[in-house]
Coordinates of C-alpha atoms and ligand atoms in Angstrom, one line a residue:
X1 CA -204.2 2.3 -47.6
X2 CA -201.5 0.3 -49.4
X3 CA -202.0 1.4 -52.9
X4 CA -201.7 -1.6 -55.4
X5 CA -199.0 -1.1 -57.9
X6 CA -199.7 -3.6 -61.8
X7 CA -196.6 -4.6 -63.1
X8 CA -196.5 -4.7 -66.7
X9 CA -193.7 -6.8 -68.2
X10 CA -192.5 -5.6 -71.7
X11 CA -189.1 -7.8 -71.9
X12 CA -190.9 -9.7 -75.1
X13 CA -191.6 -6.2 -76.7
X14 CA -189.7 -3.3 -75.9
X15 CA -187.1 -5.9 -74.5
X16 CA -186.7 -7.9 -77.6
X17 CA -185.9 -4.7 -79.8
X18 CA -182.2 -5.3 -78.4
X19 CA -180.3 -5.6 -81.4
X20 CA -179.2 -9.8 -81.1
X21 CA -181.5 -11.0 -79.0
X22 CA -184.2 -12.1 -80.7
X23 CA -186.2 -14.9 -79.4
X24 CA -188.3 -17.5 -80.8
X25 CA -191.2 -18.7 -80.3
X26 CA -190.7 -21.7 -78.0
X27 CA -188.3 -19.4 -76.3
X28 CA -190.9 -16.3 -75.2
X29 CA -193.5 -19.2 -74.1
X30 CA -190.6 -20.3 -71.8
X31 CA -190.1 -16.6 -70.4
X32 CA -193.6 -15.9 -70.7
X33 CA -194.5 -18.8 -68.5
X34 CA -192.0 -17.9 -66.0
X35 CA -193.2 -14.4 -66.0
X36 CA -196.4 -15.9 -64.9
X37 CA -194.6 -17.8 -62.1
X38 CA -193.2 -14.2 -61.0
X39 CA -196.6 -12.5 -60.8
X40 CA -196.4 -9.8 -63.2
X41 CA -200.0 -8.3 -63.9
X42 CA -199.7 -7.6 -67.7
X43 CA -197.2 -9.6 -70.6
X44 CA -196.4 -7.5 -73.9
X45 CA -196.2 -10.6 -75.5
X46 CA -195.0 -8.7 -78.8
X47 CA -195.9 -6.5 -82.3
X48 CA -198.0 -9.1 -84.0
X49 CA -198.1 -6.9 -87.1
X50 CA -194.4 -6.9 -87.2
X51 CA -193.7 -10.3 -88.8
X52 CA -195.4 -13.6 -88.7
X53 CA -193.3 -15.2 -86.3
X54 CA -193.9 -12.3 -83.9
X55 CA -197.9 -12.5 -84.0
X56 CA -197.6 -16.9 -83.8
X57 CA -195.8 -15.7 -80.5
X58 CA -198.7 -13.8 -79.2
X59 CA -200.9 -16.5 -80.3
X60 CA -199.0 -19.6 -78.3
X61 CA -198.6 -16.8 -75.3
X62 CA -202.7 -16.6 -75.3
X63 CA -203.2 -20.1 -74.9
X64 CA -200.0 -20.7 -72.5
X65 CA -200.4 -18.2 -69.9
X66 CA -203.5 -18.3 -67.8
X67 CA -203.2 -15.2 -64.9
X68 CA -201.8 -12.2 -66.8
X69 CA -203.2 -10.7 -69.0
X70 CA -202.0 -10.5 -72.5
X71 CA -200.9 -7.3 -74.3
X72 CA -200.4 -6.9 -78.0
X73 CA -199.1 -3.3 -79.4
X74 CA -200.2 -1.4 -82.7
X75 CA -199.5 2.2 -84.0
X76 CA -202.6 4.1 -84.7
X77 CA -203.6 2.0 -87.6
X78 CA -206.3 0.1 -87.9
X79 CA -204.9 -3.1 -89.8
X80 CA -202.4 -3.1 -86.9
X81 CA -205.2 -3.3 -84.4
X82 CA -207.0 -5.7 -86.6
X83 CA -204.0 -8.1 -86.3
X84 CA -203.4 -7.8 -82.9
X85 CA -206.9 -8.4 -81.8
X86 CA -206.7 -11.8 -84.2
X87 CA -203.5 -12.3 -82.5
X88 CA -205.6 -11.8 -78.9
X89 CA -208.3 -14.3 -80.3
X90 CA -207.6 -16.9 -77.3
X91 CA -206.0 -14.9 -74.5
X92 CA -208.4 -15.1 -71.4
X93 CA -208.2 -11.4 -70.6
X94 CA -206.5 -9.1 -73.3
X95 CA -205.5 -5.7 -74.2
X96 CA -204.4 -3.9 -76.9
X97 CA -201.7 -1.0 -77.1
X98 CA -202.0 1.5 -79.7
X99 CA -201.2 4.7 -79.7
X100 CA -198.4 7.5 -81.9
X101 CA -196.2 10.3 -81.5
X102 CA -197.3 13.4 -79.7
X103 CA -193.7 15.1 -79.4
X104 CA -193.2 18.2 -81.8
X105 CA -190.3 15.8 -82.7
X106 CA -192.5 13.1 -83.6
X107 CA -195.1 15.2 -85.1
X108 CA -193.1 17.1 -87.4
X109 CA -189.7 15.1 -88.6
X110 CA -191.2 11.4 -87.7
X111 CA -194.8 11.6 -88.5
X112 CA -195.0 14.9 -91.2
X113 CA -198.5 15.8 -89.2
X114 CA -199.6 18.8 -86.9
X115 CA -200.8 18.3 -83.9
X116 CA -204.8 18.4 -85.0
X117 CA -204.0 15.2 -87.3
X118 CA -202.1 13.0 -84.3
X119 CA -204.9 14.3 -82.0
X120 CA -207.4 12.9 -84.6
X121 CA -206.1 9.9 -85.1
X122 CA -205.0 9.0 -81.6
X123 CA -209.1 9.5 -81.0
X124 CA -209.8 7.2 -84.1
X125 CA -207.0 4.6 -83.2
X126 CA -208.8 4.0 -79.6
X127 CA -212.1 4.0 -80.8
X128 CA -211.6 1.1 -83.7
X129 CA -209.2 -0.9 -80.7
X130 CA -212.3 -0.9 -78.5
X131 CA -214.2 -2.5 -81.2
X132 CA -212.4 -5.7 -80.4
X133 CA -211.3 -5.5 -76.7
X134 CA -212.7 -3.9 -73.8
X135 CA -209.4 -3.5 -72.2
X136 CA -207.5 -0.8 -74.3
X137 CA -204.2 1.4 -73.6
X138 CA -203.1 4.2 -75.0
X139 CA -199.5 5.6 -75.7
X140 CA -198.6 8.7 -76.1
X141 CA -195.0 8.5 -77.7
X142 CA -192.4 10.2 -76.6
X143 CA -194.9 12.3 -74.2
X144 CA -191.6 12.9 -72.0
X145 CA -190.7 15.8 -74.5
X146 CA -194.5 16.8 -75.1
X147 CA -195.6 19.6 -73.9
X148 CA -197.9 19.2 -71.0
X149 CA -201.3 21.1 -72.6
X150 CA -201.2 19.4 -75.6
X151 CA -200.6 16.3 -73.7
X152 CA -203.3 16.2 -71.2
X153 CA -205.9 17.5 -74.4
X154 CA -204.3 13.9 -76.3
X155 CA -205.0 11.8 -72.6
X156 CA -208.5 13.5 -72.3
X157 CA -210.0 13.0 -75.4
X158 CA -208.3 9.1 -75.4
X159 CA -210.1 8.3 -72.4
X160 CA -213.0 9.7 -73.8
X161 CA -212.8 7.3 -76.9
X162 CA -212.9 4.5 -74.2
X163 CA -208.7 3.9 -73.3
X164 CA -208.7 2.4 -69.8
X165 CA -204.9 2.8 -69.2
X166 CA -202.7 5.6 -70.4
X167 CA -199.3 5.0 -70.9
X168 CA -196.5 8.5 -70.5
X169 CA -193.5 7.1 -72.0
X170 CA -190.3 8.7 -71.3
X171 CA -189.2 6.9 -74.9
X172 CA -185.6 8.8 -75.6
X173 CA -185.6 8.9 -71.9
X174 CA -184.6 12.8 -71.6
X175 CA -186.5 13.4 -68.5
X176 CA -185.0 14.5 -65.0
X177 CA -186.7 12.8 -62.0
X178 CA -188.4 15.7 -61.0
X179 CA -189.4 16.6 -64.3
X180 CA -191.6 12.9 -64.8
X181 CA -193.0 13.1 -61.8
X182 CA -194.6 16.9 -61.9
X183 CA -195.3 15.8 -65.6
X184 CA -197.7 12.7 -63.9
X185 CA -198.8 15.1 -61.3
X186 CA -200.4 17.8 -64.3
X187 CA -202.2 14.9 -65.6
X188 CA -203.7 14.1 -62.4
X189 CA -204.6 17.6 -61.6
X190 CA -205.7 18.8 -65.1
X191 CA -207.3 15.8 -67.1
X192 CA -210.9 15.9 -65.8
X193 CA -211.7 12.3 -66.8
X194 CA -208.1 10.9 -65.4
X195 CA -210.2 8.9 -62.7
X196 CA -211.6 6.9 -65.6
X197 CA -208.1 5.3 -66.7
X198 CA -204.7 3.9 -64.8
X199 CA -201.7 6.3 -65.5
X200 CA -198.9 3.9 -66.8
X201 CA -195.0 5.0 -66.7
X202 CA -192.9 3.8 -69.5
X203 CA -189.5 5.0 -68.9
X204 CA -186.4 4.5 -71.2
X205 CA -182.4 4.8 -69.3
X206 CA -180.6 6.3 -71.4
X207 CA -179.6 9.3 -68.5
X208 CA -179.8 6.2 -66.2
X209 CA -183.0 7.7 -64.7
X210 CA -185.3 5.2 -65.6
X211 CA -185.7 3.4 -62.0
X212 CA -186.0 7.4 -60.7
X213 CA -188.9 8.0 -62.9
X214 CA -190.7 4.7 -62.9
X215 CA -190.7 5.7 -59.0
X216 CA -191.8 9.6 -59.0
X217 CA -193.7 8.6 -61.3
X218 CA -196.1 6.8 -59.0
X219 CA -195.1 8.5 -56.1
X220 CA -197.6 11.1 -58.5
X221 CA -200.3 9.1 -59.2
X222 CA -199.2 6.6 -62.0
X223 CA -200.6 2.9 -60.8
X224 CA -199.3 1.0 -63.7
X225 CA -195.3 0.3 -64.7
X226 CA -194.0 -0.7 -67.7
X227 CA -190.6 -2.5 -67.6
X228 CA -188.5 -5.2 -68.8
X229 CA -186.7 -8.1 -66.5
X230 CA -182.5 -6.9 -66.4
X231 CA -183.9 -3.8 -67.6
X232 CA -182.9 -4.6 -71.0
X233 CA -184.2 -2.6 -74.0
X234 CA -183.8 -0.4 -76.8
X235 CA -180.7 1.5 -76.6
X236 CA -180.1 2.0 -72.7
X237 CA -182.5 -0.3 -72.0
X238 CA -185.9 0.0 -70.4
X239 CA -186.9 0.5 -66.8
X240 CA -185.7 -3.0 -64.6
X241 CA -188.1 -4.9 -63.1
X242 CA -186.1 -5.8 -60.1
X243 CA -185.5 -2.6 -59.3
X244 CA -188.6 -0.6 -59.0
X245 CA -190.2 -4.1 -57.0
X246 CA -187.6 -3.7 -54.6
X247 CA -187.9 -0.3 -54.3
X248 CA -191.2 -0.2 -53.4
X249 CA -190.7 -2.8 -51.1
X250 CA -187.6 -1.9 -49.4
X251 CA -189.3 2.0 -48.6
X252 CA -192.4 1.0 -46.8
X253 CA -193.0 4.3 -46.0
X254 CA -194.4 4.7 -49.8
X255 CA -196.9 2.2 -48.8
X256 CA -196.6 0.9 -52.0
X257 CA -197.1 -3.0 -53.4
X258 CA -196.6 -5.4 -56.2
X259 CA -198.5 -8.9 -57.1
X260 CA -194.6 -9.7 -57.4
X261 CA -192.9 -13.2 -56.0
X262 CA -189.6 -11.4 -55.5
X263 CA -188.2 -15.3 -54.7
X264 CA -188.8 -15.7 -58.6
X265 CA -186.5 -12.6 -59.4
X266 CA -182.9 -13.8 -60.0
X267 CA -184.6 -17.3 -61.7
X268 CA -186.7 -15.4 -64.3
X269 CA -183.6 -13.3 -64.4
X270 CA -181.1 -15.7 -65.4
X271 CA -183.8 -17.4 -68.0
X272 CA -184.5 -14.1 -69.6
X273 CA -180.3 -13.6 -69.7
X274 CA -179.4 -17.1 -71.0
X275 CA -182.2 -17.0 -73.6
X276 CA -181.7 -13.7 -75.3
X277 CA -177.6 -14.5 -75.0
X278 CA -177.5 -11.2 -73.1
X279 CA -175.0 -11.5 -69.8
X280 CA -176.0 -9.0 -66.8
X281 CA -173.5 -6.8 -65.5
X282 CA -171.8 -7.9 -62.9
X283 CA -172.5 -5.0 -60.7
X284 CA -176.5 -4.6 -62.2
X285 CA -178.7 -4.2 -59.0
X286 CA -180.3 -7.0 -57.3
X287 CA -179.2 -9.1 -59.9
X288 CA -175.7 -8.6 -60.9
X289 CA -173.1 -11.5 -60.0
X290 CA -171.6 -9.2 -57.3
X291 CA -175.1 -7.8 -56.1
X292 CA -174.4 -9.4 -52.6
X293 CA -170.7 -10.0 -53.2
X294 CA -168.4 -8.6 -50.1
X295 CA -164.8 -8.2 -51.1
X296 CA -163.3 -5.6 -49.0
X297 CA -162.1 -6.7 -45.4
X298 CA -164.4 -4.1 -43.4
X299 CA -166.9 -4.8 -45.3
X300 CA -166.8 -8.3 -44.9
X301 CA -166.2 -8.1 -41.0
X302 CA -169.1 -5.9 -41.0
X303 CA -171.5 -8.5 -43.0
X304 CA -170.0 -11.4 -40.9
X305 CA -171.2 -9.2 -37.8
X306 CA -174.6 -8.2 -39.1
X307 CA -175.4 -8.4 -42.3
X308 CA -177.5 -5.4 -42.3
X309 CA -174.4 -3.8 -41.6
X310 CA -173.6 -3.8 -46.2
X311 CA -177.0 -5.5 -46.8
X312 CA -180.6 -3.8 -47.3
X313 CA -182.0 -6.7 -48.9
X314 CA -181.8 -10.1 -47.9
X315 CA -180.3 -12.3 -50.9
X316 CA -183.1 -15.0 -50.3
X317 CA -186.1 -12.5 -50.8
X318 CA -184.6 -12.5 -54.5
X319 CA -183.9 -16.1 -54.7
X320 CA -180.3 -15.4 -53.9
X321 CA -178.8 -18.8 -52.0
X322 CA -176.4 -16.3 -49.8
X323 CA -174.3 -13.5 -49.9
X324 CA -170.7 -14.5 -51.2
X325 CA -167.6 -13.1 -49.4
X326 CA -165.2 -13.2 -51.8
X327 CA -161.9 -13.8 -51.3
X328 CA -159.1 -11.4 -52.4
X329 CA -156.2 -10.4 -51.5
X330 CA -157.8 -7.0 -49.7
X331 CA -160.0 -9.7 -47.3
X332 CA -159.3 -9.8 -43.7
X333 CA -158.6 -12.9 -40.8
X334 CA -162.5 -12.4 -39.8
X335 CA -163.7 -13.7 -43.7
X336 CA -160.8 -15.9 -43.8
X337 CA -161.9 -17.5 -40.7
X338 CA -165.2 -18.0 -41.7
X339 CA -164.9 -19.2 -44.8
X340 CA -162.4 -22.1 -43.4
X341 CA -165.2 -22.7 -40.8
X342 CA -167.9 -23.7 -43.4
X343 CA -165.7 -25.5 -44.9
X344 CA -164.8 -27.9 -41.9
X345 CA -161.7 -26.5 -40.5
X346 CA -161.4 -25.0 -37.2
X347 CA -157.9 -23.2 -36.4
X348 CA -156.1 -22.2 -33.9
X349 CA -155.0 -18.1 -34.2
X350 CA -151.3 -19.0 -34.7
X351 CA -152.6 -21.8 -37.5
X352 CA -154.8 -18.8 -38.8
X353 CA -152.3 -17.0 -39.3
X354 CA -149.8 -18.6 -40.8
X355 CA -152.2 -19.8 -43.2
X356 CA -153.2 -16.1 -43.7
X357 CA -149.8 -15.4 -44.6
X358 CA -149.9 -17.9 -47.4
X359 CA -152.9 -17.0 -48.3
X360 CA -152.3 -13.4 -49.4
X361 CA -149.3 -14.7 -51.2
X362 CA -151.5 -16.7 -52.9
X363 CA -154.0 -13.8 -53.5
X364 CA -151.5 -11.9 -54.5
X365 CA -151.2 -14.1 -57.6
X366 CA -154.9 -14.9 -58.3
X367 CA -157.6 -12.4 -58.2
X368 CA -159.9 -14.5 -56.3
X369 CA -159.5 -17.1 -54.1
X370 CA -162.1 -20.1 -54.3
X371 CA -163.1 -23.0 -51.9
X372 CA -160.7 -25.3 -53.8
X373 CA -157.6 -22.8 -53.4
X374 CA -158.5 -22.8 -49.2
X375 CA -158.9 -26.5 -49.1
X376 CA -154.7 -26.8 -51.2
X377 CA -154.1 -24.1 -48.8
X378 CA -155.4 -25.7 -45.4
X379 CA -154.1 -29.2 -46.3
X380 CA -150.7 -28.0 -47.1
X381 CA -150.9 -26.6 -43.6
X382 CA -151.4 -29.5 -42.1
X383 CA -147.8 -31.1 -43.0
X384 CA -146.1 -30.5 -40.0
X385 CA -142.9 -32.5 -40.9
X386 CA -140.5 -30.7 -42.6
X387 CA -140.0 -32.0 -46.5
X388 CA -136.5 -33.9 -46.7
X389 CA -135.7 -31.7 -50.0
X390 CA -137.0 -28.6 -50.6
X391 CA -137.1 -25.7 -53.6
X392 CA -135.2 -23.2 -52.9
X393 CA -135.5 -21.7 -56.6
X394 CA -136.5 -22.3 -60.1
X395 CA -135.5 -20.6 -63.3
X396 CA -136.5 -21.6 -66.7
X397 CA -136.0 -19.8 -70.2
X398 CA -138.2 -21.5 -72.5
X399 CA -140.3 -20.1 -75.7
X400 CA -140.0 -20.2 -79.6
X401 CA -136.8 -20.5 -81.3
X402 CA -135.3 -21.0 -77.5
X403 CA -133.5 -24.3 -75.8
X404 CA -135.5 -25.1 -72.7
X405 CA -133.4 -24.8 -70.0
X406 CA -133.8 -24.8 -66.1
X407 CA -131.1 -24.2 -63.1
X408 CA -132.7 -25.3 -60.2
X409 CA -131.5 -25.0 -56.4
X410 CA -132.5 -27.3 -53.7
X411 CA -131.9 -28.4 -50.2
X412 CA -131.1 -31.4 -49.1
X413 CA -130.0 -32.4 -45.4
X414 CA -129.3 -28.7 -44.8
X415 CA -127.0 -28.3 -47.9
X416 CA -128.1 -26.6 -50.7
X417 CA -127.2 -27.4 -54.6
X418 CA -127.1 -26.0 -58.0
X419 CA -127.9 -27.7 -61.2
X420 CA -128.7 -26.4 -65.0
X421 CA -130.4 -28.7 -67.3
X422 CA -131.7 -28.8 -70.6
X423 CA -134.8 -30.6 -72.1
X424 CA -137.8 -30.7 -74.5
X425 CA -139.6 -28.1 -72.5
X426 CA -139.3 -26.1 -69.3
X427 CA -140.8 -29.1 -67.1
X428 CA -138.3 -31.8 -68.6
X429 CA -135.6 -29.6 -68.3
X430 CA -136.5 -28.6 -64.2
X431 CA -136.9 -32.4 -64.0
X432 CA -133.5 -33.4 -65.9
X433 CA -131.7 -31.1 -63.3
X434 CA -133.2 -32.4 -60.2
X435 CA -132.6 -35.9 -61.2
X436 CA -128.5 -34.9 -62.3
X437 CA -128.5 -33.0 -59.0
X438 CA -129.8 -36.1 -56.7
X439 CA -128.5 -38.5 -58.9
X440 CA -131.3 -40.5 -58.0
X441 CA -132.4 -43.4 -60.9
X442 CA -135.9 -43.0 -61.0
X443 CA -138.6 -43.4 -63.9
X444 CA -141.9 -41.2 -64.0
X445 CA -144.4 -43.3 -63.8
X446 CA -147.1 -40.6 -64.1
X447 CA -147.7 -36.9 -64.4
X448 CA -150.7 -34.9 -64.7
X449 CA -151.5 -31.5 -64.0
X450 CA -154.9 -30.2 -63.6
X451 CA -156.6 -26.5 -63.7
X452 CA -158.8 -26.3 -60.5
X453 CA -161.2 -24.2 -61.6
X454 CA -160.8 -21.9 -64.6
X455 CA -159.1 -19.0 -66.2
X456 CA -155.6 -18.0 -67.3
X457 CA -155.2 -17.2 -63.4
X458 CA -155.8 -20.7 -61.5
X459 CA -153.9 -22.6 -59.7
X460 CA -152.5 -25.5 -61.3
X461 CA -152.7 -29.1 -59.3
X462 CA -149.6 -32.1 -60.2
X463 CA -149.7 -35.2 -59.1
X464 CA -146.7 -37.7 -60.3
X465 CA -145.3 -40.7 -59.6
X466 CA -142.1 -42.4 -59.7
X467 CA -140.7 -45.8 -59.9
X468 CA -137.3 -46.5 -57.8
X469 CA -136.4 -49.9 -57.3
X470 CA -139.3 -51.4 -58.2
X471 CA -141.0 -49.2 -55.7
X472 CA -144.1 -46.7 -56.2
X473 CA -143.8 -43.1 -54.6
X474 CA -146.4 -40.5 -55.2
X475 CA -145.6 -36.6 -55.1
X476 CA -148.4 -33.6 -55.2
X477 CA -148.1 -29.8 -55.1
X478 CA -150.0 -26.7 -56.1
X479 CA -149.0 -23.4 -57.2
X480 CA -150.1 -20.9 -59.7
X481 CA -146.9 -21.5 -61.3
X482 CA -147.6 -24.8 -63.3
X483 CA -143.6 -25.3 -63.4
X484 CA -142.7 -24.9 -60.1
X485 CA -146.1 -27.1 -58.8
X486 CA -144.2 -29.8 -61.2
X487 CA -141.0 -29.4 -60.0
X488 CA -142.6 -29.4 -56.0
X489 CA -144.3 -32.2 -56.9
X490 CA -141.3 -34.4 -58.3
X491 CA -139.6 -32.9 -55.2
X492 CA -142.0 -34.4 -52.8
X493 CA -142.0 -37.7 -54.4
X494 CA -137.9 -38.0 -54.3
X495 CA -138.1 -36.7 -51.0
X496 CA -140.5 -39.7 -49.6
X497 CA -137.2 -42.3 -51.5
X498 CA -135.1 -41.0 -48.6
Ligands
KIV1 O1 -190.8 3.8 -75.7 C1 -191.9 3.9 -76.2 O2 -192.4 5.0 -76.4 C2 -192.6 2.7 -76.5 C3 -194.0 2.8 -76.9 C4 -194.2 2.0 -78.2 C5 -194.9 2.3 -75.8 O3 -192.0 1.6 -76.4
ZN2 ZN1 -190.3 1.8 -75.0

């Protein structure tokens, strides 16, 4: 039978120890409330004994969020527990999390115990938490690096005291794959009472395993998983969210499932990002900016063909609109094409590939190429007369303590000329020429040159016009080069005069 995996969402606890991204609390009711949306089983909604504005935040989560249930942590001390179950005081289902070291580590240079002490009051800790709650988990800190007797005697006795999850966190996330998952399997086979509480995995990535161990983990027994949307978190960050749901349901073979609305994913996943001020890779999986981002020609001829061909998820199942083919200068006829076609033009193979000539020129100069570049690109296409004057070439020295200056060479009627110019800047001075050069009297009416999209990179649009003999007579050209787009554009405006 499919076993039921709960998802419990720590991005307001562990998440929020990320140095910077502190929220408040009208900001974790927001997240909270999406996390709701999403399905997760279980919120950390914080630390309540942390600082005031930490256990108001559990307090408005309570009465907010109706379906998950509400967690609050505390170390093994009892005013800790005290405040977190006043924090709890109107959730509709709660738990608390208590729990301390177990890790020689721990014991020794974080705690100054022995083990008898921790074991003592990891007992005490659950017993005074189920005073207030029925619903109570135990951590074991830093059990990753605690030795697996000791361990299971801690997990024992807890469940005795009347813990109904137990949580194995991987905290300085040391463990191999391999490693977590036997350590979850010696637990299940040598805790007597483990039938009376849910194995939890809380898994930290700081070898990048954390997705690997949150998985053997349950592949061993654990029913619970504790992780943060982005995977964001202390250090390397926490276990991701995204991940380990599509995981589970991307290998059906696990029979695995979550209560999760994977539609919600990327949603809750920009919210938690803009929030907390913390961007997302780029390449982070399932949710990074280039998750379903084709840039390589094969690749993109293979997606266009099938998309199961580079795809195992479907972009939609994580609220993805599509999967973007990105333009660059390594991208082939067959994304080219395509990308034409959606946007209304249909070409003919020679007109495809002329216009794919230009367009790795183009690419060439700008990393990638946008919707706005193909539609410059496909109109300028269309202009099947031949301009009366035409560019031939521009060169401009301009910068501090320099005289603008431009020589520029154009054709006209089949001959070509030559003219050097100075001026208040590299445009005037390109101007100044081509007006000498065509001895034309005309008066620039307007001028404006516009950034299509953004960066240092884009291709810059001009649009002038010119007065001659009374006369209007526009001229418009793109081109990375700002200079040369100006001097096309003047070009194309004289060139309309004759
Ligand atoms: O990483 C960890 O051990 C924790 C516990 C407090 C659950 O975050
Ligand atoms: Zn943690």
């Amino acid at each position: 039978m499919t076993k039921r995996i709960q998802i419990f969402d720590t991005t307001l606890r562990d998440g929020e120890q990320v140095p910077g991204c502190q929220l408040n609390t009208i900001e974790k009711i927001e997240i909270a409330r999406q996390l709701e949306k999403l399905g997760v089983d279980i919120i950390e909604a914080g630390f309540p004994v942390s600082s005031p504005g930490d256990f108001n935040s559990v307090v408005e989560i309570s009465k907010t969020v109706q379906s998950p249930v509400i967690c609050a942590l505390t170390r093994a001390v009892n005013k800790d527990i005290e405040v977190a179950a006043d924090s709890l005081k109107h959730a509709k289902r709660k738990r608390i999390h208590t729990g301390i070291g177990t890790s020689d580590f721990h014991i020794k240079h974080k705690l100054n115990s022995t083990p008898e002490d921790i074991f003592k009051r990891a007992v005490d800790a659950v017993k005074y938490a189920r005073k207030f709650v029925d619903d109570v988990e135990f951590y074991a800190e830093d059990a990753g690096r605690t030795d697996n007797e000791f361990l299971a005697r801690v997990i024992e006795a807890v469940i005795k005291a009347g813990a109904t999850v137990v949580n194995i966190p991987d905290t300085t996330g040391y463990c191999m794959p391999l490693e977590y998952g036997e350590k979850i399997a010696w637990l299940v086979n040598n805790v007597p009472n483990i039938d009376k509480a849910v194995i939890s995995t809380h898994c930290h990535n700081d070898l990048g395993m954390a997705t690997a161990n949150t998985l053997t983990g349950i592949v061993n027994g654990a029913r619970q998983v504790e992780v943060t949307m982005n995977g964001i978190g202390e250090r390397a960050g926490n276990t991701a969210l995204e991940e380990v749901v599509m995981a589970i349901r991307s290998h059906h073979s696990l029979d695995f499932e979550t209560g999760i609305d994977t539609k919600q994913i990327l949603k809750t996943s920009n919210l938690v990002s803009t929030l907390m001020r913390m961007p997302v890779q780029a390449n982070k999986a399932i949710v990074g900016r280039n998750a379903f981002s084709h840039s390589s020609g094969i690749h993109q001829d293979g997606v266009l063909k099938h998309r199961q061909n580079y795809e195992i998820i479907d972009p939609a199942e994580v609220g993805v609109k599509e999967s973007a083919i990105v333009l660059t200068a390594r991208s082939g006829r067959a994304a080219l094409k395509h990308r034409l076609q959606l946007l209304g033009y249909d070409l003919h193979a020679a007109e495809l590939d002329e216009l794919y000539h230009r367009f790795l020129e183009l690419a060439d100069k700008k990393k990638d190429i946008g919707d706005e570049d193909l539609e410059i690109l496909a109109g300028h296409g269309k202009k099947k007369a031949k301009p009366p004057i035409e560019l031939v070439s521009l060169q401009v020295m301009c910068g501090k303590s320099t005289i603008p200056t431009a020589t520029v060479q154009v054709s006209f009627r089949g001959d070509v000329f030559t003219e050097t110019a100075s001026g208040n800047g590299p445009i005037d001075a390109s101007f100044t020429a081509v007006k000498n050069l065509l001895k034309r009297r005309v008066r620039l009416e307007e001028f404006l040159i516009q950034a299509i999209t953004r960066g240092s990179d884009d291709i810059g649009k001009v649009h002038v016009q010119v007065e001659h003999k009374g006369d209007i007579y526009y001229g418009f050209s793109a081109n990375t080069d700002i200079v040369t787009a100006s001097v096309e554009a003047f070009l194309d405006a004289l060139g309309k005069i004759a």
